[in-house]
Amino acid sequence: MLTNKTILITGGTGSFGKSFTRYALKHYNPQKIIIYSRDEYKHFVMANELSEYSDRLRFFIGDVRDKERLKRAFEGVDYVIHAAALKQVPACEYNPNEAIKTNIHGAENVIDSALDTGVKRVVALSTDKAVNPVNLYGGTKLVSDKLFIAANAYAGNKDINFSIVRYGNVAGSRGSVIPYFDSLIKEGKKELPITDKRMTRFWISLTEGVQLVVKALEEATGGETFISKIPSFKVTDLAEAMLPGCQMSEIGIRPGEKLHEIMVTVEDSMTTYEFDKHFIVYPQVIWNDKQRINPAGKKVPDGFAYSSDNNNEWLNVEMLKEMVKTVEFEK
């Protein structure tokens, strides 16, 4: 699917962009991968890390807020993966206008630029926080998701479709619980703080996130939201796995934080189909004859919901001990 294609990744110097680039270069033979982001130092670092692939990598400085720059960058591109976003919940709460400019207006610019330049596929990264949002970051990503789904209505006869990939916090990502616990343990702490002892989360690695994006590029016909079927864990079990016998102090849930990660709501169940390793939420509106439901899927029952607390697959303490060993912490 990616062989001989030109791929552009917005926010490409982030953890996803790095992981996707390595994966694509290892498993496929893309003609070119364009890393589009506004941080020239991260470009420099990434270029050095992947210097052996310099003949197939290009680094474009640019912001998704700048439509003209996006249009220039998208010329000759086959696939766009939209990973750029302002994601830090407190920062978005404190700077709401900036979050709107990047996460909403930036999404509009990506859509318009893709439609105007002959791009064939666009996959936008979403988040569990866009589902029943309780903070501004989640609210902006919900709007972004709706924009990318509705973009299929503007495609007309153009050979392009837009789809979404949704997952929660990646194991080892900056600001997530695993590196936080790890830092406390290295300081010699014997007690780990738990915001709420009922809290659960999904476990997904960067590689699994990348593979879901590749699946969306291969299979999407327009408007789908792809969601991996992945295991859940209790945060208290994670603490026990990382520091056996530790004391746990409950400090209270933080503003904008949820007890559980929600991926599919009851309202979504009407158009959700289950596959072997993933779910697809199909759009409620069909805009053209290119959009279709994959016959390999099975419609979920009405009233179905998929969240980290109602999962069929769980990681226990012993499993988590082994999983933590495989985590690569985001630098």
Short mmCIF file of C-alpha atoms in Angstrom, two decimals:
data_model
loop_
_atom_site.label_atom_id
_atom_site.label_comp_id
_atom_site.label_asym_id
_atom_site.label_seq_id
_atom_site.Cartn_x
_atom_site.Cartn_y
_atom_site.Cartn_z
CA MET A 1 0.00 0.00 0.00
CA LEU A 2 2.81 2.42 0.82
CA THR A 3 5.29 1.19 -1.76
CA ASN A 4 6.22 3.84 -4.35
CA LYS A 5 3.93 6.37 -2.63
CA THR A 6 4.73 9.86 -1.37
CA ILE A 7 3.48 10.29 2.19
CA LEU A 8 3.29 13.49 4.23
CA ILE A 9 2.91 13.50 8.02
CA THR A 10 1.79 16.70 9.74
CA GLY A 11 3.36 16.97 13.18
CA GLY A 12 5.78 14.41 11.81
CA THR A 13 8.57 15.02 14.32
CA GLY A 14 6.40 13.73 17.17
CA SER A 15 6.43 10.21 18.56
CA PHE A 16 3.86 8.93 16.07
CA GLY A 17 5.63 10.48 13.08
CA LYS A 18 8.95 8.95 14.04
CA SER A 19 7.42 5.54 14.64
CA PHE A 20 5.38 5.59 11.42
CA THR A 21 8.40 6.68 9.38
CA ARG A 22 10.58 3.86 10.74
CA TYR A 23 7.79 1.33 10.23
CA ALA A 24 7.08 2.43 6.65
CA LEU A 25 10.76 2.39 5.68
CA LYS A 26 11.25 -1.05 7.22
CA HIS A 27 8.15 -2.80 5.86
CA TYR A 28 7.50 -0.95 2.60
CA ASN A 29 9.40 0.97 -0.04
CA PRO A 30 7.85 4.45 -0.13
CA GLN A 31 9.09 6.82 -2.77
CA LYS A 32 9.29 9.68 -0.27
CA ILE A 33 8.17 10.58 3.25
CA ILE A 34 7.71 14.27 4.01
CA ILE A 35 7.97 15.35 7.64
CA TYR A 36 5.95 18.53 8.10
CA SER A 37 6.25 20.41 11.39
CA ARG A 38 7.16 23.82 12.75
CA ASP A 39 10.10 22.79 14.98
CA GLU A 40 13.36 23.03 13.06
CA TYR A 41 15.41 21.52 15.89
CA LYS A 42 13.26 18.38 15.95
CA HIS A 43 13.75 18.20 12.17
CA PHE A 44 17.51 18.28 12.74
CA VAL A 45 17.38 15.55 15.40
CA MET A 46 15.10 13.28 13.37
CA ALA A 47 17.17 13.73 10.22
CA ASN A 48 20.27 12.62 12.13
CA GLU A 49 18.47 9.65 13.67
CA LEU A 50 17.32 8.47 10.23
CA SER A 51 20.32 9.59 8.19
CA GLU A 52 20.59 6.20 6.44
CA TYR A 53 17.26 6.99 4.74
CA SER A 54 18.12 10.56 3.77
CA ASP A 55 17.46 9.87 0.08
CA ARG A 56 13.77 9.23 0.83
CA LEU A 57 13.11 11.75 3.62
CA ARG A 58 12.21 15.41 3.25
CA PHE A 59 11.77 17.90 6.07
CA PHE A 60 9.38 20.80 5.55
CA ILE A 61 9.05 23.55 8.13
CA GLY A 62 5.45 24.62 8.33
CA ASP A 63 2.38 25.02 10.52
CA VAL A 64 -1.07 23.53 9.86
CA ARG A 65 -2.44 27.02 10.54
CA ASP A 66 -0.79 28.16 7.28
CA LYS A 67 -2.98 26.98 4.38
CA GLU A 68 -0.72 28.33 1.65
CA ARG A 69 2.27 26.46 3.05
CA LEU A 70 0.19 23.28 3.31
CA LYS A 71 -0.90 23.56 -0.31
CA ARG A 72 2.69 23.91 -1.46
CA ALA A 73 3.76 20.96 0.69
CA PHE A 74 0.89 18.72 -0.52
CA GLU A 75 1.80 19.00 -4.21
CA GLY A 76 2.64 15.52 -5.53
CA VAL A 77 1.65 13.81 -2.25
CA ASP A 78 -0.40 10.58 -2.37
CA TYR A 79 -1.26 10.13 1.32
CA VAL A 80 -1.50 12.57 4.22
CA ILE A 81 -1.46 11.52 7.86
CA HIS A 82 -2.63 14.34 10.09
CA ALA A 83 -0.94 14.01 13.48
CA ALA A 84 -0.34 17.68 14.32
CA ALA A 85 -2.29 18.96 17.32
CA LEU A 86 -2.07 20.84 20.58
CA LYS A 87 -2.64 17.93 22.99
CA GLN A 88 -1.68 18.98 26.50
CA VAL A 89 -4.96 19.28 28.40
CA PRO A 90 -4.04 22.09 30.87
CA ALA A 91 -2.30 24.08 28.12
CA CYS A 92 -5.42 23.90 25.95
CA GLU A 93 -7.60 24.98 28.88
CA TYR A 94 -5.35 27.97 29.54
CA ASN A 95 -4.90 28.86 25.85
CA PRO A 96 -8.25 27.93 24.26
CA ASN A 97 -7.91 30.18 21.21
CA GLU A 98 -4.56 28.63 20.34
CA ALA A 99 -6.02 25.12 20.62
CA ILE A 100 -8.87 26.12 18.32
CA LYS A 101 -6.48 27.61 15.75
CA THR A 102 -4.38 24.44 15.55
CA ASN A 103 -6.86 21.64 16.20
CA ILE A 104 -9.91 23.02 14.36
CA HIS A 105 -8.73 25.62 11.84
CA GLY A 106 -5.66 23.47 11.17
CA ALA A 107 -7.94 20.54 10.35
CA GLU A 108 -9.90 22.74 7.92
CA ASN A 109 -6.66 23.77 6.23
CA VAL A 110 -5.49 20.17 5.84
CA ILE A 111 -8.84 19.19 4.32
CA ASP A 112 -8.96 22.10 1.88
CA SER A 113 -5.34 21.65 0.84
CA ALA A 114 -5.80 17.90 0.26
CA LEU A 115 -8.90 18.50 -1.87
CA ASP A 116 -7.10 21.12 -3.95
CA THR A 117 -3.84 19.28 -4.65
CA GLY A 118 -4.74 15.74 -5.75
CA VAL A 119 -4.03 13.88 -2.50
CA LYS A 120 -5.60 10.39 -2.59
CA ARG A 121 -6.00 9.45 1.10
CA VAL A 122 -6.09 11.41 4.36
CA VAL A 123 -6.04 9.72 7.78
CA ALA A 124 -6.47 11.97 10.84
CA LEU A 125 -5.39 10.84 14.30
CA SER A 126 -8.09 11.20 16.95
CA THR A 127 -8.20 10.47 20.69
CA ASP A 128 -10.49 8.93 23.27
CA LYS A 129 -10.83 12.46 24.69
CA ALA A 130 -12.92 13.41 21.64
CA VAL A 131 -15.59 10.94 22.82
CA ASN A 132 -18.02 12.61 25.23
CA PRO A 133 -15.42 15.37 25.78
CA VAL A 134 -14.97 16.91 29.21
CA ASN A 135 -12.10 19.28 28.37
CA LEU A 136 -11.28 21.76 25.62
CA TYR A 137 -8.72 19.49 23.98
CA GLY A 138 -11.36 16.78 23.63
CA GLY A 139 -13.86 19.33 22.35
CA THR A 140 -11.53 20.58 19.63
CA LYS A 141 -10.70 17.04 18.56
CA LEU A 142 -14.39 16.16 18.37
CA VAL A 143 -14.89 19.08 15.98
CA SER A 144 -11.80 18.00 14.02
CA ASP A 145 -13.17 14.45 13.70
CA LYS A 146 -16.50 15.75 12.42
CA LEU A 147 -14.72 17.95 9.88
CA PHE A 148 -12.68 15.06 8.47
CA ILE A 149 -15.73 12.80 8.24
CA ALA A 150 -17.79 15.49 6.51
CA ALA A 151 -14.89 16.27 4.13
CA ASN A 152 -15.98 13.24 2.10
CA ALA A 153 -19.06 15.25 1.11
CA TYR A 154 -16.81 17.70 -0.73
CA ALA A 155 -14.79 15.11 -2.63
CA GLY A 156 -17.19 14.89 -5.57
CA ASN A 157 -15.61 12.82 -8.33
CA LYS A 158 -12.11 13.26 -6.94
CA ASP A 159 -10.18 10.12 -6.04
CA ILE A 160 -9.80 10.98 -2.36
CA ASN A 161 -11.21 9.83 0.94
CA PHE A 162 -10.85 10.95 4.54
CA SER A 163 -10.91 8.64 7.58
CA ILE A 164 -10.00 8.69 11.26
CA VAL A 165 -7.98 6.50 13.62
CA ARG A 166 -8.84 6.73 17.32
CA TYR A 167 -6.84 5.54 20.32
CA GLY A 168 -5.99 6.72 23.83
CA ASN A 169 -2.73 7.45 25.61
CA VAL A 170 0.16 5.45 24.17
CA ALA A 171 2.20 3.43 26.68
CA GLY A 172 5.33 5.44 27.53
CA SER A 173 4.19 8.71 25.95
CA ARG A 174 5.21 11.99 27.58
CA GLY A 175 2.98 12.96 30.50
CA SER A 176 1.37 9.52 30.80
CA VAL A 177 1.33 7.38 33.92
CA ILE A 178 4.10 4.87 33.13
CA PRO A 179 7.00 7.37 32.80
CA TYR A 180 5.58 9.26 35.79
CA PHE A 181 5.62 6.18 38.01
CA ASP A 182 9.05 5.27 36.64
CA SER A 183 10.48 8.67 37.62
CA LEU A 184 9.12 8.33 41.17
CA ILE A 185 10.53 4.83 41.52
CA LYS A 186 13.96 6.01 40.36
CA GLU A 187 13.80 8.72 43.05
CA GLY A 188 13.39 5.95 45.63
CA LYS A 189 9.72 6.56 46.43
CA LYS A 190 7.87 3.72 48.15
CA GLU A 191 4.42 5.18 47.62
CA LEU A 192 2.76 5.90 44.26
CA PRO A 193 -0.05 8.46 43.86
CA ILE A 194 -3.28 7.24 42.24
CA THR A 195 -5.82 9.84 41.14
CA ASP A 196 -8.69 7.37 41.61
CA LYS A 197 -8.36 3.69 42.47
CA ARG A 198 -11.26 2.81 40.16
CA MET A 199 -9.40 4.17 37.11
CA THR A 200 -8.82 1.97 34.06
CA ARG A 201 -6.99 2.54 30.79
CA PHE A 202 -6.40 0.80 27.47
CA TRP A 203 -2.92 -0.47 26.60
CA ILE A 204 -1.69 0.43 23.13
CA SER A 205 1.86 0.69 21.81
CA LEU A 206 3.06 3.12 19.17
CA THR A 207 3.55 0.25 16.73
CA GLU A 208 -0.09 -0.82 17.17
CA GLY A 209 -1.18 2.76 16.50
CA VAL A 210 0.93 2.87 13.35
CA GLN A 211 -0.48 -0.44 12.11
CA LEU A 212 -4.03 0.84 12.57
CA VAL A 213 -3.21 3.88 10.42
CA VAL A 214 -1.82 1.61 7.70
CA LYS A 215 -5.06 -0.42 7.85
CA ALA A 216 -7.08 2.77 7.44
CA LEU A 217 -5.00 3.76 4.42
CA GLU A 218 -5.56 0.32 2.90
CA GLU A 219 -9.26 -0.16 3.64
CA ALA A 220 -11.04 3.16 4.14
CA THR A 221 -13.62 4.23 1.58
CA GLY A 222 -14.52 7.48 3.35
CA GLY A 223 -15.75 8.60 6.76
CA GLU A 224 -14.78 5.59 8.87
CA THR A 225 -13.36 5.77 12.38
CA PHE A 226 -10.96 2.86 13.04
CA ILE A 227 -10.50 1.68 16.65
CA SER A 228 -8.17 -1.11 17.79
CA LYS A 229 -9.36 -3.95 20.02
CA ILE A 230 -6.77 -3.81 22.79
CA PRO A 231 -6.50 -4.93 26.42
CA SER A 232 -7.43 -2.87 29.49
CA PHE A 233 -5.69 -2.55 32.83
CA LYS A 234 -6.39 -1.11 36.24
CA VAL A 235 -4.05 1.72 37.22
CA THR A 236 -3.68 0.14 40.67
CA ASP A 237 -2.46 -3.08 38.99
CA LEU A 238 0.04 -1.06 36.98
CA ALA A 239 1.38 0.51 40.17
CA GLU A 240 1.75 -2.93 41.75
CA ALA A 241 3.49 -4.25 38.64
CA MET A 242 6.00 -1.40 38.57
CA LEU A 243 6.65 -1.26 42.33
CA PRO A 244 5.55 -4.52 44.00
CA GLY A 245 4.17 -4.06 47.50
CA CYS A 246 4.02 -0.28 47.17
CA GLN A 247 1.67 1.94 49.13
CA MET A 248 -0.89 3.79 47.01
CA SER A 249 -2.27 7.18 47.98
CA GLU A 250 -5.49 8.34 46.32
CA ILE A 251 -5.04 12.02 45.45
CA GLY A 252 -8.24 12.77 43.53
CA ILE A 253 -9.03 12.95 39.85
CA ARG A 254 -7.51 15.88 37.96
CA PRO A 255 -9.54 18.51 36.07
CA GLY A 256 -10.51 17.21 32.64
CA GLU A 257 -9.53 13.64 33.47
CA LYS A 258 -11.84 10.64 32.99
CA LEU A 259 -12.14 7.47 35.06
CA HIS A 260 -12.16 5.34 31.92
CA GLU A 261 -11.16 5.70 28.28
CA ILE A 262 -14.18 5.54 25.97
CA MET A 263 -13.76 4.57 22.31
CA VAL A 264 -17.27 3.64 21.13
CA THR A 265 -20.39 5.16 22.68
CA VAL A 266 -23.86 3.66 22.88
CA GLU A 267 -24.96 6.26 20.32
CA ASP A 268 -22.22 5.07 17.94
CA SER A 269 -23.36 1.46 18.19
CA MET A 270 -25.97 1.94 15.45
CA THR A 271 -23.21 2.22 12.83
CA THR A 272 -20.37 0.26 14.48
CA TYR A 273 -19.04 -3.02 13.07
CA GLU A 274 -16.71 -5.47 14.77
CA PHE A 275 -13.78 -7.14 13.05
CA ASP A 276 -11.18 -9.61 14.29
CA LYS A 277 -8.80 -7.02 15.71
CA HIS A 278 -10.63 -3.71 15.42
CA PHE A 279 -13.93 -1.85 15.26
CA ILE A 280 -15.09 0.58 12.60
CA VAL A 281 -17.62 3.31 13.32
CA TYR A 282 -19.17 4.18 9.97
CA PRO A 283 -20.63 7.63 9.25
CA GLN A 284 -24.36 8.01 9.65
CA VAL A 285 -24.54 9.90 6.37
CA ILE A 286 -23.37 8.46 3.03
CA TRP A 287 -22.30 11.17 0.56
CA ASN A 288 -21.17 9.20 -2.49
CA ASP A 289 -21.19 5.73 -4.04
CA LYS A 290 -17.55 5.12 -3.11
CA GLN A 291 -18.42 4.75 0.57
CA ARG A 292 -19.30 1.22 1.64
CA ILE A 293 -19.36 -1.11 4.64
CA ASN A 294 -16.73 -3.85 4.72
CA PRO A 295 -18.69 -7.14 4.49
CA ALA A 296 -16.16 -8.89 6.74
CA GLY A 297 -17.49 -6.95 9.74
CA LYS A 298 -20.30 -7.89 12.09
CA LYS A 299 -22.73 -5.24 13.28
CA VAL A 300 -22.50 -4.73 17.06
CA PRO A 301 -25.75 -4.89 19.06
CA ASP A 302 -27.62 -1.66 19.63
CA GLY A 303 -26.59 -0.32 23.03
CA PHE A 304 -23.03 -1.63 22.66
CA ALA A 305 -20.23 0.52 24.08
CA TYR A 306 -16.48 -0.01 24.17
CA SER A 307 -14.56 1.52 27.03
CA SER A 308 -11.63 0.48 29.18
CA ASP A 309 -13.87 -0.61 32.05
CA ASN A 310 -16.17 -2.92 30.05
CA ASN A 311 -13.49 -4.70 28.00
CA ASN A 312 -13.33 -8.48 27.50
CA GLU A 313 -9.52 -8.50 27.58
CA TRP A 314 -7.52 -7.49 30.66
CA LEU A 315 -3.87 -7.32 31.68
CA ASN A 316 -3.18 -8.58 35.21
CA VAL A 317 -0.20 -7.61 37.38
CA GLU A 318 2.10 -10.33 36.01
CA MET A 319 1.23 -9.45 32.42
CA LEU A 320 1.82 -5.77 33.11
CA LYS A 321 5.26 -6.51 34.56
CA GLU A 322 6.27 -8.02 31.23
CA MET A 323 4.55 -5.31 29.17
CA VAL A 324 6.30 -2.49 31.02
CA LYS A 325 9.66 -4.02 30.05
CA THR A 326 8.82 -3.48 26.38
CA VAL A 327 7.85 0.19 26.71
CA GLU A 328 10.01 2.73 24.91
CA PHE A 329 9.68 6.04 26.75
CA GLU A 330 9.07 9.06 24.54
CA LYS A 331 11.95 11.50 24.78
#
